Coordinates of C-alpha atoms in Angstrom, one line a residue:
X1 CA 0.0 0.0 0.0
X2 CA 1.5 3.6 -0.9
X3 CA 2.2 6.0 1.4
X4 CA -0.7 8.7 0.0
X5 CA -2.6 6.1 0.6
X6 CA -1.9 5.1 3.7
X7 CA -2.3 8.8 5.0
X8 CA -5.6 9.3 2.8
X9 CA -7.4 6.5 5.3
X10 CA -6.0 8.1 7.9
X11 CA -7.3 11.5 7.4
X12 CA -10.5 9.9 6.6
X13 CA -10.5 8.3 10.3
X14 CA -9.4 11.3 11.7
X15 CA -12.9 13.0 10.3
X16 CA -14.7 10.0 11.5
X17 CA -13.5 10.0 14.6
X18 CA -14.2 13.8 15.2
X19 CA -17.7 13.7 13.4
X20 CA -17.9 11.5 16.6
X21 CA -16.8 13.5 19.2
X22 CA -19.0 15.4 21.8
X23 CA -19.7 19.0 20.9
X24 CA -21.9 21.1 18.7
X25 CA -22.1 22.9 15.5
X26 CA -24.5 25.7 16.6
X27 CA -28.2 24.8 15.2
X28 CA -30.8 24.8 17.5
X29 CA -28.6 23.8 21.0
X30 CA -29.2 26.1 23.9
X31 CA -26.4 27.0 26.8
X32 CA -26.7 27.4 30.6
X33 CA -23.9 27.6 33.6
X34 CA -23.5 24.9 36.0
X35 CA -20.5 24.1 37.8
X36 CA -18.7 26.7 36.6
X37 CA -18.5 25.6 33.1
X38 CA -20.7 26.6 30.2
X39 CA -22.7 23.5 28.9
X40 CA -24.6 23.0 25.5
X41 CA -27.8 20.7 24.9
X42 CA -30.2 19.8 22.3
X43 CA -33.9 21.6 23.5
X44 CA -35.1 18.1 25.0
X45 CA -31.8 18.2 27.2
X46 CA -29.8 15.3 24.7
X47 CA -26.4 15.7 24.3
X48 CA -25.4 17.8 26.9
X49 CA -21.9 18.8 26.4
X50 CA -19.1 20.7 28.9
X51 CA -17.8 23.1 25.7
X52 CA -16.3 25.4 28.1
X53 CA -14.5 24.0 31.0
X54 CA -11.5 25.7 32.2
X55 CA -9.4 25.9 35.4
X56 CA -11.2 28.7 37.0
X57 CA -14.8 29.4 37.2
X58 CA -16.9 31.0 34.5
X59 CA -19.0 33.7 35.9
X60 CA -20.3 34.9 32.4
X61 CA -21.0 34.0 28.5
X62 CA -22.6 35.5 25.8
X63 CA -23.9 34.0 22.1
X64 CA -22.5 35.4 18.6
X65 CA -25.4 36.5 16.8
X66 CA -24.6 33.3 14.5
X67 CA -25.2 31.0 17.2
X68 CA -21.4 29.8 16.4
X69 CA -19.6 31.4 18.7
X70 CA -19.1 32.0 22.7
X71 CA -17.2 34.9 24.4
X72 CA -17.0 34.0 28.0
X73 CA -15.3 35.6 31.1
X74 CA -13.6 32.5 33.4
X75 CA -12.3 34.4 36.8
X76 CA -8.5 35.5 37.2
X77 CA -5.9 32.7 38.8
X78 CA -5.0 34.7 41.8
X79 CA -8.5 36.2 42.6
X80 CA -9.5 32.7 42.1
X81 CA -8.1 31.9 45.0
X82 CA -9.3 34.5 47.1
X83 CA -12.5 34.9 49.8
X84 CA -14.0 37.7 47.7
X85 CA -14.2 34.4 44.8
X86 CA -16.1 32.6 46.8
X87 CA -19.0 35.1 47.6
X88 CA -19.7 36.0 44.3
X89 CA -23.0 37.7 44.1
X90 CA -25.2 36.9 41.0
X91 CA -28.4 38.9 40.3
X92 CA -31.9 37.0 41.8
X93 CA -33.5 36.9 38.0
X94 CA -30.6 36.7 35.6
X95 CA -28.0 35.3 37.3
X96 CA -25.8 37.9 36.1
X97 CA -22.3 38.6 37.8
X98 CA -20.8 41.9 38.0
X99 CA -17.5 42.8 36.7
X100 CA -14.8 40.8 38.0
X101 CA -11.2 40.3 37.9
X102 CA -11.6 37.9 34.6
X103 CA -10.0 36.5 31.5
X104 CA -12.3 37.1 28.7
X105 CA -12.4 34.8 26.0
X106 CA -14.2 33.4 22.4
X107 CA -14.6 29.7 21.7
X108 CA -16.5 28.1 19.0
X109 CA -19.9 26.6 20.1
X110 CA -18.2 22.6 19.3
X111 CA -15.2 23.4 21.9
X112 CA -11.9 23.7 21.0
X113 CA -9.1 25.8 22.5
X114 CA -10.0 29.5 23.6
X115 CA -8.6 32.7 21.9
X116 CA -8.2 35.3 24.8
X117 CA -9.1 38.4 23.3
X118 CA -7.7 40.1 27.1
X119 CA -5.6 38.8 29.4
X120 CA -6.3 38.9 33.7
X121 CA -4.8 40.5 36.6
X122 CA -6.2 40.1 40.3
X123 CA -6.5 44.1 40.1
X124 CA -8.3 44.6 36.8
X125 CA -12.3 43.3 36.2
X126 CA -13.6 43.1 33.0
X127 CA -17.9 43.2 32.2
X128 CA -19.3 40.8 30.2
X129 CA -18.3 41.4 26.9
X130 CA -21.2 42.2 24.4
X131 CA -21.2 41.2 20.5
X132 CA -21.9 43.5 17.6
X133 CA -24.3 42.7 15.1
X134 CA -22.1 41.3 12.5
X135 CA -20.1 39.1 15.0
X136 CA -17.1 40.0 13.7
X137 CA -16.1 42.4 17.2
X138 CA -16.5 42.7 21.1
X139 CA -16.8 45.7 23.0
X140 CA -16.1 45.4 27.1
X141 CA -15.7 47.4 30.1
X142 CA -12.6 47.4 31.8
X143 CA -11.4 49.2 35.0
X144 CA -9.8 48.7 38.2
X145 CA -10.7 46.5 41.5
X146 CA -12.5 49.0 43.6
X147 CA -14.9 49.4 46.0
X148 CA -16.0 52.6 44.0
X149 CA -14.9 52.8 40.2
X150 CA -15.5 56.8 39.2
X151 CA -17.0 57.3 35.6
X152 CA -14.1 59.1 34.6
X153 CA -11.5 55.6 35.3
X154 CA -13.3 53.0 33.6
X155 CA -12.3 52.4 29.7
X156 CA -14.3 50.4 27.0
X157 CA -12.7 48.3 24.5
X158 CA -13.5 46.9 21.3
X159 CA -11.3 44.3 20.1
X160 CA -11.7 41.6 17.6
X161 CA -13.1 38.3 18.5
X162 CA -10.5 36.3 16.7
X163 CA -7.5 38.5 17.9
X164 CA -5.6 36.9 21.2
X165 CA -4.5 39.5 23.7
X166 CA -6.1 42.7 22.5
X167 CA -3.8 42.9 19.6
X168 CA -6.5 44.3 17.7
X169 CA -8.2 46.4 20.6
X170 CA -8.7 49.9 20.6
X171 CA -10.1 52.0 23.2
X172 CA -13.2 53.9 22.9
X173 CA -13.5 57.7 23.8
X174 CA -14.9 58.5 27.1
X175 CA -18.1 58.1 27.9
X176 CA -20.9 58.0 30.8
X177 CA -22.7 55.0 29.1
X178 CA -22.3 52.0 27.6
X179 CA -21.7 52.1 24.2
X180 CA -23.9 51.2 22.1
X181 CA -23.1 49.4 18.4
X182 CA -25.3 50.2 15.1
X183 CA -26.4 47.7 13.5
X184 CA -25.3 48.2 9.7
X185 CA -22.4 51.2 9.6
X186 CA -20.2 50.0 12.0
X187 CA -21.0 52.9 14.3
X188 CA -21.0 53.6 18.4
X189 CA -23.1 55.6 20.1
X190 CA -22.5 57.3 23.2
X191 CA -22.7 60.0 25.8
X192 CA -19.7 61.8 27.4
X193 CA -19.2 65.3 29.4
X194 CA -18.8 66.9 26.0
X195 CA -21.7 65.8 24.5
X196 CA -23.8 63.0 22.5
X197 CA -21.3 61.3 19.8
X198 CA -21.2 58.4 17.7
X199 CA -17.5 57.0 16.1
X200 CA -16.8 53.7 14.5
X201 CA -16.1 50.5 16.4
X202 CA -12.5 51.4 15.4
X203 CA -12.9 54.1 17.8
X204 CA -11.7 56.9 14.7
X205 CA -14.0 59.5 13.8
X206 CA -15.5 60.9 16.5
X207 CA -18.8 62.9 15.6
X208 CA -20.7 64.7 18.6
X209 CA -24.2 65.0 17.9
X210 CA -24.4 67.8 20.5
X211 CA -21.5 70.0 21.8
X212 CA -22.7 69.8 25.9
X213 CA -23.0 67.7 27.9
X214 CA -27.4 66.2 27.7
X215 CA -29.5 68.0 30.6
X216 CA -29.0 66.0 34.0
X217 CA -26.5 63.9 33.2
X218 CA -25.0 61.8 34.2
X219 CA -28.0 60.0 35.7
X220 CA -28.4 56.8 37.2
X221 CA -26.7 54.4 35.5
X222 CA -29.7 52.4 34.0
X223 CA -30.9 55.8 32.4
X224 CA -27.3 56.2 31.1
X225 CA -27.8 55.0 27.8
X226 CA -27.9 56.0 24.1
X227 CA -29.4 53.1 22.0
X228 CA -29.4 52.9 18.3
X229 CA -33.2 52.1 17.1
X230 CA -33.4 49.0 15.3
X231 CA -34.4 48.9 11.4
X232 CA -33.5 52.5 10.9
X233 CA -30.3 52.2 8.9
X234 CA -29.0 53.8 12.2
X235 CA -30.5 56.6 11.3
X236 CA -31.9 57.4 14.9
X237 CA -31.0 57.2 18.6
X238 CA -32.8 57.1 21.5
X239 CA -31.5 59.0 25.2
X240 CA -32.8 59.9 28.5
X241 CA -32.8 63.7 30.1
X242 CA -33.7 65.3 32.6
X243 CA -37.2 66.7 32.4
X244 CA -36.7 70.0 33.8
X245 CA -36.0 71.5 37.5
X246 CA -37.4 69.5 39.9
X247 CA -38.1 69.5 44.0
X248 CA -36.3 67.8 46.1
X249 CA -37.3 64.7 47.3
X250 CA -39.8 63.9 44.2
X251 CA -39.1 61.1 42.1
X252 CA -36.4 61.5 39.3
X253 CA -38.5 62.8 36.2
X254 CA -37.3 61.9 32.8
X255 CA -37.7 63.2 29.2
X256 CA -37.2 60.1 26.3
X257 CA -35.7 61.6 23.6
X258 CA -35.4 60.2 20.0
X259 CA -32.5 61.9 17.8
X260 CA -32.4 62.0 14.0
X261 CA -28.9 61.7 13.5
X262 CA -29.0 63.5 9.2
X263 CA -31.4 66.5 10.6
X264 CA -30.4 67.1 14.2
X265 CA -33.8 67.2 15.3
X266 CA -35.1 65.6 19.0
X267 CA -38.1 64.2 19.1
X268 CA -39.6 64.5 23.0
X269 CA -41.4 60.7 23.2
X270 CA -42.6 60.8 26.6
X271 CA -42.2 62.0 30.1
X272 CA -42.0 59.3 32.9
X273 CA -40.4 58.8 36.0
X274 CA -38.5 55.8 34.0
X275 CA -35.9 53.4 35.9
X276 CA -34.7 51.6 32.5
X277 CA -36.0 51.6 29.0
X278 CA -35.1 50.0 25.6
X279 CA -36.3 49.2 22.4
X280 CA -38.3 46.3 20.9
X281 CA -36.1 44.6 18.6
X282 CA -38.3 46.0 15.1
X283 CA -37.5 49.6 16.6
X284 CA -41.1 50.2 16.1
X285 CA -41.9 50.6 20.0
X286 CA -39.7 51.3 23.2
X287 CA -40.2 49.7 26.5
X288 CA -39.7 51.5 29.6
X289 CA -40.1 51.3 33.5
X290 CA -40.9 53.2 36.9
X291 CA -41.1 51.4 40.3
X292 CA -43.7 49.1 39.8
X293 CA -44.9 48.9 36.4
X294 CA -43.8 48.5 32.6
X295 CA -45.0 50.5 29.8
X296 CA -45.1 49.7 26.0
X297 CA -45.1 52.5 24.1
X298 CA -46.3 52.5 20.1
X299 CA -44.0 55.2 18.0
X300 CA -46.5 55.3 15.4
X301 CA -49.9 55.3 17.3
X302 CA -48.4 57.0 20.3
X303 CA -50.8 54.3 22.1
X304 CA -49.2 53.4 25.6
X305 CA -49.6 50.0 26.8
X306 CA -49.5 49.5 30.6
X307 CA -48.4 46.4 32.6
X308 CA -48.7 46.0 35.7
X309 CA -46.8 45.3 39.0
X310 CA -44.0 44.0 36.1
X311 CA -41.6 46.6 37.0
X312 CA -39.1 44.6 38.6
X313 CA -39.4 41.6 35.7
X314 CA -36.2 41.0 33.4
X315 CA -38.3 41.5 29.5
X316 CA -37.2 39.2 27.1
X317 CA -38.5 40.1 23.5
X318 CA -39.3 37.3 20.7
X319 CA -36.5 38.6 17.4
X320 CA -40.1 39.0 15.4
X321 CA -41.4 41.2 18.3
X322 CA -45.1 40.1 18.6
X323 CA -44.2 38.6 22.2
X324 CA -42.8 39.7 25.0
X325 CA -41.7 37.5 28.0
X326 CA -41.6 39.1 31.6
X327 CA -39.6 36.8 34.2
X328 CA -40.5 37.9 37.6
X329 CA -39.9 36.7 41.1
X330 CA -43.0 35.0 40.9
X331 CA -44.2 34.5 37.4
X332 CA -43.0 34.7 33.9
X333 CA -45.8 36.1 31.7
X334 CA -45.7 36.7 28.2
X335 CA -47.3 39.6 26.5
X336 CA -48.7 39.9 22.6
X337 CA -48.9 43.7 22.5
X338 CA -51.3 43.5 19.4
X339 CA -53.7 41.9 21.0
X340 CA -53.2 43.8 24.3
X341 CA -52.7 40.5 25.9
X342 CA -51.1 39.0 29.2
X343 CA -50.9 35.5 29.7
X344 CA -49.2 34.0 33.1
X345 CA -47.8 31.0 31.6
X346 CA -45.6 29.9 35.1
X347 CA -46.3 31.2 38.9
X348 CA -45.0 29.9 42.5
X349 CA -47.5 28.7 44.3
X350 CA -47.1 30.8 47.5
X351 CA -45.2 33.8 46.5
X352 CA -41.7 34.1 47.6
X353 CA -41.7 37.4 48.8
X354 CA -43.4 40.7 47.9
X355 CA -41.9 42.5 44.8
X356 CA -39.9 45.2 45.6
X357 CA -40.1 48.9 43.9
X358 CA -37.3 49.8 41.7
X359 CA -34.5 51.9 43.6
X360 CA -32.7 54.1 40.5
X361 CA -28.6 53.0 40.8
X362 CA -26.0 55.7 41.0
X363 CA -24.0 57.3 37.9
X364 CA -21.1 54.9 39.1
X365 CA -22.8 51.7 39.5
X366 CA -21.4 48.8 36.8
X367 CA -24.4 47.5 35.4
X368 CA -24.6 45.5 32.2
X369 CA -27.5 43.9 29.8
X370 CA -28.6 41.1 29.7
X371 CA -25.4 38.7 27.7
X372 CA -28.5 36.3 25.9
X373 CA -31.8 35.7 24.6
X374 CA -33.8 33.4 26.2
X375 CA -36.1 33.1 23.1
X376 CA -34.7 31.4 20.0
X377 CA -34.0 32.8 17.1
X378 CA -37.1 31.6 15.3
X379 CA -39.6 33.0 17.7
X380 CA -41.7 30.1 18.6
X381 CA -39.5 28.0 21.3
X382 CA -38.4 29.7 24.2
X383 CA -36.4 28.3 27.3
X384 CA -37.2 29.1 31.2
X385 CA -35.6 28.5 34.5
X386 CA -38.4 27.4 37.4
X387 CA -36.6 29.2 40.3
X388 CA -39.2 27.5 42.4
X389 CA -42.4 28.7 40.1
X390 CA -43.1 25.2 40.0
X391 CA -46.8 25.7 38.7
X392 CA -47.0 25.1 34.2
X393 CA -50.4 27.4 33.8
X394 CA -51.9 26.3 36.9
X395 CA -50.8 22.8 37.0
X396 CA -47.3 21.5 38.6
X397 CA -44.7 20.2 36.9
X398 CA -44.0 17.2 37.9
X399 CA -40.4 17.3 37.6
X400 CA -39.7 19.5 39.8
X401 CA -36.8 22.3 39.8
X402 CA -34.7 22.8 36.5
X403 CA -34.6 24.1 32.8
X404 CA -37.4 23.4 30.4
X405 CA -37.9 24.2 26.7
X406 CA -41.3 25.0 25.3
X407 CA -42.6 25.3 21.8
X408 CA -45.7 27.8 20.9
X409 CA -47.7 28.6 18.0
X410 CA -48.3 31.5 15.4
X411 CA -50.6 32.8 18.3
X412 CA -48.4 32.5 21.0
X413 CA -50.1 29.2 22.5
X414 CA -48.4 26.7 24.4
X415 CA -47.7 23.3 22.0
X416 CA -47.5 20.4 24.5
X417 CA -46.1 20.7 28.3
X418 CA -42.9 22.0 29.0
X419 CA -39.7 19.7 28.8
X420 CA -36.5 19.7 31.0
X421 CA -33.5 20.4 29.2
X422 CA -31.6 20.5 32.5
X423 CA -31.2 20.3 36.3
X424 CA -29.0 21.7 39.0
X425 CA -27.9 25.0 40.0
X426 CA -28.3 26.7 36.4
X427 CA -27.8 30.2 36.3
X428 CA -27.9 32.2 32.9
X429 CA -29.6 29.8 30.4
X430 CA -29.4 31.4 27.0
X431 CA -30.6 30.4 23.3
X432 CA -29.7 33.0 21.2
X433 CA -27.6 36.6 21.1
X434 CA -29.4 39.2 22.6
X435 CA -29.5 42.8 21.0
X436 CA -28.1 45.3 24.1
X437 CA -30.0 48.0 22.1
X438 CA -33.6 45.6 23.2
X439 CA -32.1 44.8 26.8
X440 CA -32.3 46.4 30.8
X441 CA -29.4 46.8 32.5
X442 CA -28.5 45.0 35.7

């Protein structure tokens, strides 16, 4: 037997054997934590799969809007090994961690060896990193371990998410907010103390947009925000100020402000006393909060849509935008805004504890969106955690505690029961990228 040939059938084992291996190409699998690893399965819970497993802990992971791709933050060596690591605090609803000493890296969805896009220090934390819409480039917050971090020390990067130790990184001009990425010119957005700018995710070509600083800023850090409407050709942005002099002691009062960027002209959408808001992801409605309730709000009808005693829920939008899930203390509920519709689709069946109003953060606090979707990308499967909301519409599910997968129809109805995907201390299941620009902060 020749030699070519001889390495021909061994090249063709070598496929076989890997066509074989555990792993995933991206499709339909979702992701969750547990254990400190990132883990993939198939909806009904098959095939569960460690992709990411590394020395130290992951405390956070985000999709690529292909569904290909993981960037991932595993906690620094040193700090590792500290008390500090061990009483890591994780938000009740999403699990989320705040920034951290961290190594922040990409992986493909079937495993493989990480790229690390920024290397760790005990003294440095790093936020979850956050994907732009093409996939191609990561932007992250990075500043220094401290009990307070001033707006003025913290830097954001944008690196590539194929480049290993921010070779390709460059560093974004100061802001007060996160930035936020366009979705078709390569564009950021962003407030600083010399006024509303955008510049590309190359951080060249700075253009402000106004030449002060936006009335009351900075504000509380979940009103910090400039957020590029979707399906606009980035063509518009939408910003918080402050509505005016106010007593003291009242209630934060806020203007929503939508910017044409060609004209200049501000467009006043409403007044609120708003803790968060965001878009819906066909930039045809924004979503916004005060203490206790949520509020749809139509740009074309200017009809307002109110919904009640969700103000403390984490929204999750479907990518089509006819439904809306709410995931509460006690409930997840999902909403079909054209029908003016709320449906509670899981509750607890004695309530934990009594929802709490909405207290507005500081300038300084580090808060971050929410890294994935829970919905899948085609709209009619969506994943939940139970968090002890062990009633399915009214009726238990007899598996108790975990993470279940459920399908619905063109009309937002429940196909079937629920089915567990997973068990065990899950924290931050995911199925798809999520759009910062159609995300609250935490």
């Amino acid at each position: 037997m020749g030699k070519p040939r001889v390495l021909l059938i061994l090249l063709l084992l070598l496929v076989g054997l890997s066509a074989c291996a555990p792993g995933h190409t991206g499709t339909n699998v979702l992701a969750y934590l547990r254990d400190g690893k990132v883990w993939t399965a198939d909806p009904d819970g098959n095939n569960a799969f460690a992709v990411i497993s590394p020395n130290t802990e992951v405390i956070g992971y985000s999709w690529s809007p292909d569904h290909h791709i993981f960037a991932f933050r595993s906690l620094d060596p040193e700090f590792a090994k500290t008390p500090a690591a061990r009483q890591i605090a994780r938000h009740p609803l999403t699990g989320l961690v705040a920034d951290m000493p961290a190594l922040v890296q990409t992986v493909g969805v079937d495993g493989g060896y990480p790229i690390a896009v920024a290397f760790s220090n005990p003294h440095t934390q790093y936020s979850n990193p956050e994907w732009n819409k093409a996939g191609t480039r990561l932007v992250f917050r990075r500043s220094q371990v401290s009990e307070s971090v001033p707006l003025e020390s913290r830097t954001w990067l944008v690196t590539q998410n194929d480049q290993p130790g921010e070779i390709a990184a460059r560093y974004l001009p100061g802001t007060y907010s996160i930035p936020s990425l366009s979705y078709q010119n390569n564009l950021v957005a962003a407030n600083s103390e010399q006024g509303l700018y955008t510049s590309t995710q190359e951080a060249t070509d700075q253009h402000f947009l106004t030449r002060e600083v936006l009335p009351g800023h900075p504000l509380p850090a979940s009103l910090e925000r400039v957020l590029w409407q979707p399906n606009s050709n980035d063509s518009s942005v939408l910003y918080a100020i402050k509505a005016g002099p106010q007593k003291e002691g009242e209630r934060l009062q806020v203007q929503l402000i939508l910017h044409t960027l060609s004209s200049g002209k501000t467009t006043t959408l409403t007044t609120c006393t708003c803790t968060q808001f965001a878009w819906a992801p066909d930039g045809k409605s924004i979503l916004y909060s005060d203490s206790n309730d949520l509020f749809l709000l139509d740009l074309q009808t200017k009809a307002t849509l109110t919904l009640p005693k969700a103000g403390n829920s984490v929204p999750y939008w479907s990518p089509d935008s006819r439904f809306l899930l709410l995931d509460g203390d006690n409930s997840l509920q999902m909403v079909e805004p054209a029908q003016k519709r709320i449906t509670t689709l899981l509750s607890a069946e004695h309530s934990k504890k009594q929802a709490s109003s909405v207290i507005l953060s500081s300038p300084e606090a580090l808060l971050q969106p929410v890294t994935n979707n829970i919905w899948f990308s085609n709209s009619r499967q969506f994943l939940f955690l139970t968090r002890d909301r062990l009633l399915w519409q009214g009726h238990p599910l007899q598996q108790g505690n975990g993470l279940y997968t459920i399908t619905i129809d063109t009309t937002g109805n429940p196909q079937g029961q629920p089915v567990q995907a997973a068990s065990g201390n899950i924290q931050q299941a995911g199925w798809a990228y999520q759009d910062a620009n159609t995300s609250f902060l935490f």
